[in-house]
CSV table of C-alpha atoms and ligand atoms in Angstrom, one decimal:
chain,number,residue,atom,x,y,z
A,1,MET,CA,0.0,0.0,0.0
A,2,ASP,CA,1.5,3.3,-0.9
A,3,SER,CA,1.2,6.3,1.5
A,4,GLY,CA,-1.8,7.7,-0.4
A,5,GLN,CA,-3.8,4.5,-0.1
A,6,SER,CA,-2.8,4.2,3.6
A,7,TYR,CA,-4.1,7.7,4.3
A,8,TRP,CA,-7.5,6.9,2.8
A,9,ALA,CA,-7.7,3.5,4.5
A,10,ASP,CA,-6.8,5.1,7.9
A,11,ARG,CA,-9.3,7.9,7.4
A,12,ALA,CA,-12.1,5.5,6.5
A,13,ALA,CA,-11.4,3.5,9.6
A,14,LEU,CA,-11.5,6.6,11.8
A,15,GLU,CA,-14.8,7.8,10.3
A,16,TRP,CA,-16.3,4.4,10.8
A,17,GLN,CA,-15.3,4.5,14.5
A,18,VAL,CA,-16.7,8.1,14.9
A,19,GLU,CA,-19.9,6.8,13.4
A,20,LEU,CA,-20.0,4.1,16.0
A,21,GLY,CA,-19.8,6.8,18.7
A,22,VAL,CA,-16.1,6.9,19.6
A,23,THR,CA,-15.4,10.3,21.1
A,24,ASP,CA,-11.9,10.0,22.5
A,25,ALA,CA,-8.7,8.6,21.0
A,26,ILE,CA,-7.2,6.1,23.5
A,27,GLN,CA,-4.4,3.7,23.5
A,28,ASP,CA,-4.2,0.1,22.3
A,29,ALA,CA,-4.0,-1.3,25.9
A,30,PRO,CA,-6.3,-0.2,28.7
A,31,VAL,CA,-4.9,2.1,31.4
A,32,ASP,CA,-5.4,1.1,35.0
A,33,ARG,CA,-6.0,4.5,36.5
A,34,TYR,CA,-6.0,3.2,40.1
A,35,ALA,CA,-2.5,2.0,39.6
A,36,LEU,CA,-1.6,5.4,38.4
A,37,GLU,CA,-2.5,6.9,41.8
A,38,ALA,CA,0.8,5.8,43.2
A,39,VAL,CA,2.8,7.8,40.8
A,40,LYS,CA,0.5,10.8,40.8
A,41,PRO,CA,2.5,13.8,41.9
A,42,LYS,CA,1.8,14.4,45.6
A,43,PRO,CA,-0.5,17.3,46.3
A,44,LYS,CA,1.7,20.1,47.3
A,45,GLU,CA,2.3,20.2,51.0
A,46,ALA,CA,0.7,23.1,52.7
A,47,ALA,CA,3.2,25.9,52.5
A,48,GLN,CA,5.1,26.2,55.7
A,49,PRO,CA,5.2,29.7,57.1
A,50,VAL,CA,8.6,31.1,56.4
A,51,ALA,CA,10.2,32.5,59.4
A,52,PRO,CA,10.7,36.2,59.0
A,53,PRO,CA,14.3,37.3,58.8
A,54,PRO,CA,15.6,38.4,62.2
A,55,VAL,CA,14.8,42.0,62.8
A,56,PRO,CA,18.1,43.9,63.4
A,57,VAL,CA,18.2,44.8,67.0
A,58,ALA,CA,18.6,48.5,67.5
A,59,GLU,CA,22.1,49.2,68.5
A,60,ASP,CA,21.9,49.2,72.3
A,61,VAL,CA,24.4,51.9,73.0
A,62,ASP,CA,24.3,54.9,75.3
A,63,ALA,CA,25.4,57.6,72.8
A,64,VAL,CA,25.4,60.3,75.5
A,65,ALA,CA,27.8,58.2,77.6
A,66,ILE,CA,30.1,57.6,74.6
A,67,ALA,CA,30.1,61.3,73.7
A,68,ARG,CA,30.9,62.2,77.4
A,69,ALA,CA,33.8,59.8,77.5
A,70,ALA,CA,35.1,61.0,74.1
A,71,ALA,CA,34.8,64.6,75.1
A,72,ALA,CA,36.4,64.1,78.5
A,73,GLY,CA,39.4,62.5,76.8
A,74,ALA,CA,40.1,65.5,74.6
A,75,ALA,CA,42.9,67.6,76.1
A,76,ASP,CA,42.7,70.5,73.7
A,77,LEU,CA,40.6,72.0,71.0
A,78,PRO,CA,42.2,70.1,68.1
A,79,ALA,CA,41.8,66.8,70.0
A,80,LEU,CA,38.2,67.7,70.7
A,81,ALA,CA,37.5,68.3,67.0
A,82,THR,CA,39.1,65.0,66.2
A,83,ALA,CA,37.0,63.1,68.8
A,84,MET,CA,33.8,64.8,67.7
A,85,GLU,CA,34.4,64.2,64.0
A,86,ALA,CA,35.0,60.5,64.8
A,87,PHE,CA,31.7,60.2,66.8
A,88,GLU,CA,29.5,57.8,64.9
A,89,HIS,CA,26.2,57.9,66.8
A,90,CYS,CA,24.6,61.0,65.4
A,91,GLU,CA,22.6,60.2,62.3
A,92,LEU,CA,23.1,63.8,61.0
A,93,LYS,CA,26.7,63.0,60.2
A,94,LYS,CA,25.6,60.6,57.4
A,95,GLY,CA,23.7,63.3,55.5
A,96,ALA,CA,26.2,66.2,56.0
A,97,ARG,CA,28.9,67.2,53.6
A,98,SER,CA,31.1,68.8,56.2
A,99,PHE,CA,32.0,68.7,59.9
A,100,VAL,CA,31.7,72.2,61.1
A,101,PHE,CA,33.6,72.8,64.3
A,102,CYS,CA,34.4,76.5,64.8
A,103,ASP,CA,35.5,79.8,63.4
A,104,GLY,CA,37.2,82.9,64.9
A,105,GLN,CA,39.7,83.3,67.6
A,106,PRO,CA,39.9,80.4,70.2
A,107,THR,CA,41.4,82.8,72.8
A,108,ALA,CA,38.5,85.3,72.4
A,109,ARG,CA,36.7,86.7,75.4
A,110,VAL,CA,33.4,86.1,73.7
A,111,MET,CA,32.2,82.7,72.6
A,112,ILE,CA,29.1,82.6,70.5
A,113,VAL,CA,27.0,79.4,70.3
A,114,GLY,CA,24.6,78.9,67.4
A,115,GLU,CA,22.3,76.1,66.4
A,116,ALA,CA,23.8,74.0,63.5
A,117,PRO,CA,25.3,74.5,60.1
A,118,GLY,CA,22.9,75.5,57.3
A,119,ARG,CA,23.5,74.9,53.6
A,120,GLU,CA,26.3,77.5,53.2
A,121,GLU,CA,28.1,76.4,56.3
A,122,ASP,CA,27.9,72.7,55.2
A,123,ARG,CA,29.5,73.7,52.0
A,124,ALA,CA,32.2,75.9,53.5
A,125,GLY,CA,32.9,73.8,56.6
A,126,LYS,CA,32.6,77.0,58.8
A,127,PRO,CA,29.8,78.3,61.1
A,128,PHE,CA,27.8,81.4,60.2
A,129,VAL,CA,28.9,82.1,56.7
A,130,GLY,CA,25.4,82.4,55.0
A,131,ARG,CA,23.1,85.3,55.2
A,132,ALA,CA,22.5,85.0,58.9
A,133,GLY,CA,26.2,84.8,59.4
A,134,GLN,CA,26.8,87.9,57.4
A,135,LEU,CA,24.3,89.7,59.5
A,136,LEU,CA,26.0,88.4,62.6
A,137,ASP,CA,29.3,89.8,61.4
A,138,ARG,CA,27.7,93.2,60.8
A,139,MET,CA,26.1,93.3,64.2
A,140,LEU,CA,29.4,92.4,65.9
A,141,ASP,CA,31.2,94.9,63.8
A,142,ALA,CA,28.9,97.6,65.1
A,143,VAL,CA,30.3,97.2,68.6
A,144,ASN,CA,33.8,96.6,67.3
A,145,LEU,CA,33.8,92.8,67.8
A,146,GLY,CA,34.5,90.3,65.1
A,147,ARG,CA,35.8,86.8,64.4
A,148,GLY,CA,38.7,88.3,62.4
A,149,HIS,CA,40.1,90.3,65.3
A,150,ASP,CA,43.5,89.1,66.5
A,151,ASP,CA,43.1,91.0,69.8
A,152,ALA,CA,41.4,88.6,72.1
A,153,ALA,CA,39.6,91.5,73.8
A,154,ARG,CA,37.6,92.3,70.6
A,155,ALA,CA,37.7,88.9,69.0
A,156,VAL,CA,34.9,86.3,69.0
A,157,TYR,CA,35.0,82.5,68.8
A,158,ILE,CA,32.0,80.8,67.2
A,159,THR,CA,30.6,77.3,67.3
A,160,ASN,CA,27.2,75.5,67.1
A,161,VAL,CA,25.4,73.0,69.2
A,162,LEU,CA,25.6,70.5,66.3
A,163,PRO,CA,28.6,70.2,63.9
A,164,TRP,CA,26.5,68.6,61.2
A,165,ARG,CA,23.7,70.1,59.1
A,166,PRO,CA,20.2,68.7,59.8
A,167,PRO,CA,18.3,67.8,56.7
A,168,SER,CA,16.4,70.8,55.2
A,169,ASN,CA,17.8,72.9,58.1
A,170,ARG,CA,15.2,71.4,60.4
A,171,THR,CA,15.5,72.3,64.1
A,172,PRO,CA,17.7,69.7,65.9
A,173,ASP,CA,15.7,67.3,68.1
A,174,LYS,CA,16.3,66.8,71.8
A,175,ALA,CA,18.1,63.5,71.3
A,176,GLU,CA,20.6,65.0,68.9
A,177,ILE,CA,21.1,68.0,71.2
A,178,ALA,CA,21.6,65.7,74.2
A,179,MET,CA,24.1,63.5,72.4
A,180,MET,CA,26.3,66.3,71.3
A,181,LEU,CA,26.0,68.3,74.5
A,182,PRO,CA,29.1,66.7,76.2
A,183,PHE,CA,31.2,67.9,73.3
A,184,LEU,CA,29.7,71.4,73.5
A,185,GLU,CA,30.4,71.6,77.2
A,186,ARG,CA,33.9,70.4,76.7
A,187,HIS,CA,34.3,72.9,73.9
A,188,ILE,CA,33.3,75.8,76.3
A,189,ALA,CA,35.6,74.5,79.0
A,190,LEU,CA,38.6,74.3,76.7
A,191,ALA,CA,38.0,77.6,75.0
A,192,ASP,CA,37.3,79.1,78.4
A,193,PRO,CA,35.8,82.4,77.3
A,194,ASP,CA,34.9,85.2,79.7
A,195,VAL,CA,31.3,85.4,78.4
A,196,LEU,CA,29.0,83.2,76.3
A,197,VAL,CA,26.3,84.4,73.8
A,198,LEU,CA,23.6,81.9,72.9
A,199,MET,CA,22.0,82.6,69.6
A,200,GLY,CA,18.3,81.5,69.6
A,201,ASN,CA,16.5,78.7,71.2
A,202,THR,CA,18.6,75.7,70.3
A,203,PRO,CA,21.7,76.6,72.4
A,204,CYS,CA,19.3,77.7,75.2
A,205,GLN,CA,17.7,74.2,75.1
A,206,ALA,CA,21.1,72.6,75.1
A,207,LEU,CA,22.8,74.7,77.9
A,208,LEU,CA,19.9,76.0,79.9
A,209,GLY,CA,17.4,73.2,79.4
A,210,ARG,CA,14.7,75.5,78.3
A,211,THR,CA,13.5,77.6,75.3
A,212,GLY,CA,11.5,80.9,75.0
A,213,ILE,CA,14.1,83.2,73.6
A,214,THR,CA,11.7,86.2,73.4
A,215,ARG,CA,11.5,86.1,77.2
A,216,MET,CA,15.0,85.0,77.9
A,217,ARG,CA,17.0,87.3,75.6
A,218,GLY,CA,18.9,90.2,77.1
A,219,ALA,CA,19.1,88.8,80.6
A,220,TRP,CA,22.3,87.4,81.9
A,221,VAL,CA,22.3,83.8,83.2
A,222,ASP,CA,25.0,81.4,84.3
A,223,VAL,CA,26.2,78.5,82.1
A,224,LEU,CA,29.0,76.4,83.4
A,225,GLY,CA,30.1,79.3,85.7
A,226,LYS,CA,30.2,81.8,82.8
A,227,PRO,CA,28.0,84.9,82.4
A,228,THR,CA,25.8,84.1,79.4
A,229,LEU,CA,23.6,86.3,77.3
A,230,PRO,CA,20.8,84.7,75.2
A,231,MET,CA,20.0,86.7,72.1
A,232,PHE,CA,17.8,86.4,69.1
A,233,HIS,CA,19.3,84.3,66.3
A,234,PRO,CA,20.3,86.4,63.3
A,235,ALA,CA,18.2,84.2,61.0
A,236,TYR,CA,15.2,85.3,63.2
A,237,LEU,CA,16.3,88.9,62.7
A,238,LEU,CA,16.3,88.5,59.0
A,239,ARG,CA,12.7,87.3,59.1
A,240,ASN,CA,11.7,89.8,61.8
A,241,PRO,CA,13.7,93.0,61.2
A,242,ILE,CA,11.7,94.8,63.8
A,243,ALA,CA,13.4,92.6,66.5
A,244,LYS,CA,16.8,94.2,65.5
A,245,ARG,CA,16.0,96.9,68.1
A,246,GLU,CA,16.2,94.3,70.9
A,247,ALA,CA,19.3,92.7,69.3
A,248,TRP,CA,21.0,96.1,69.3
A,249,ALA,CA,20.2,96.6,73.0
A,250,ASP,CA,21.6,93.1,73.7
A,251,LEU,CA,24.8,93.9,71.8
A,252,LEU,CA,25.3,97.1,73.8
A,253,GLU,CA,24.7,95.1,77.0
A,254,LEU,CA,27.4,92.6,75.9
A,255,ASN,CA,29.8,95.4,75.1
A,256,ALA,CA,29.2,97.1,78.4
A,257,ARG,CA,30.0,93.8,80.2
A,258,LEU,CA,33.2,93.4,78.2
A,259,ARG,CA,34.3,97.0,79.0
A,260,GLY,CA,33.2,97.0,82.6
B,301,URA,N1,22.8,79.2,61.9
B,301,URA,C1,23.4,78.7,62.9
B,301,URA,O1,22.9,78.6,64.0
B,301,URA,N2,24.7,78.3,62.8
B,301,URA,C2,25.3,78.4,61.6
B,301,URA,O2,26.5,78.1,61.6
B,301,URA,C3,24.6,79.0,60.6
B,301,URA,C4,23.3,79.3,60.7
């Protein structure tokens, strides 16, 4: 039989079976489906709950105690800067470009404490160089004080509560302030100025434990045994020029104290 004949013979046989009612093509030999059970793939076992990965345990460290020990071990200002820059427990460090420690004359009679670097300070690595810093320089100059003076009697030394810029210049939170406070206190002890000036609420929170600069400004208080004058922050004065009147009165008060 050639292949053409075989095709027509197979087809005729198939049509005959369809006519008889065959609906499914099956094999020559019967299939014992019960026997097949044994080799049936096992139903999937119920998925076992997967244990969640261990949650990283928050670092159980006392950042304030570590800061205190690091600060206490610093014998001079360069050593303090080194210890502070090496401190790894303040998250702000990760987002900052620069470590901003100080500017001006470390032997100055006046030490000014601000809040934290802003964008310009973060770029420059120096405190108070942006618009607020320029206003501060003009204010100091008006009473013949300045960070550029060599003479300690008219020079100022400037630092901040925090050496790293908070994101979007937000106000430092209490935990950040508390953790950096031992460094600030050591900074004041090592610089040993005759008077301190606190610019705005953040240094008041850090060193006096309270805020409310509008009520506190212009009145001398004691911080670590030093006469201390809270003043409006120059950034506040830029937003509220009317308050420059009080700031001027405070500068005159500072000057009178230095001359007295
Ligand atoms: N404001 C601060 O308090 N400190 C700076 O260094 C700059 C702006």
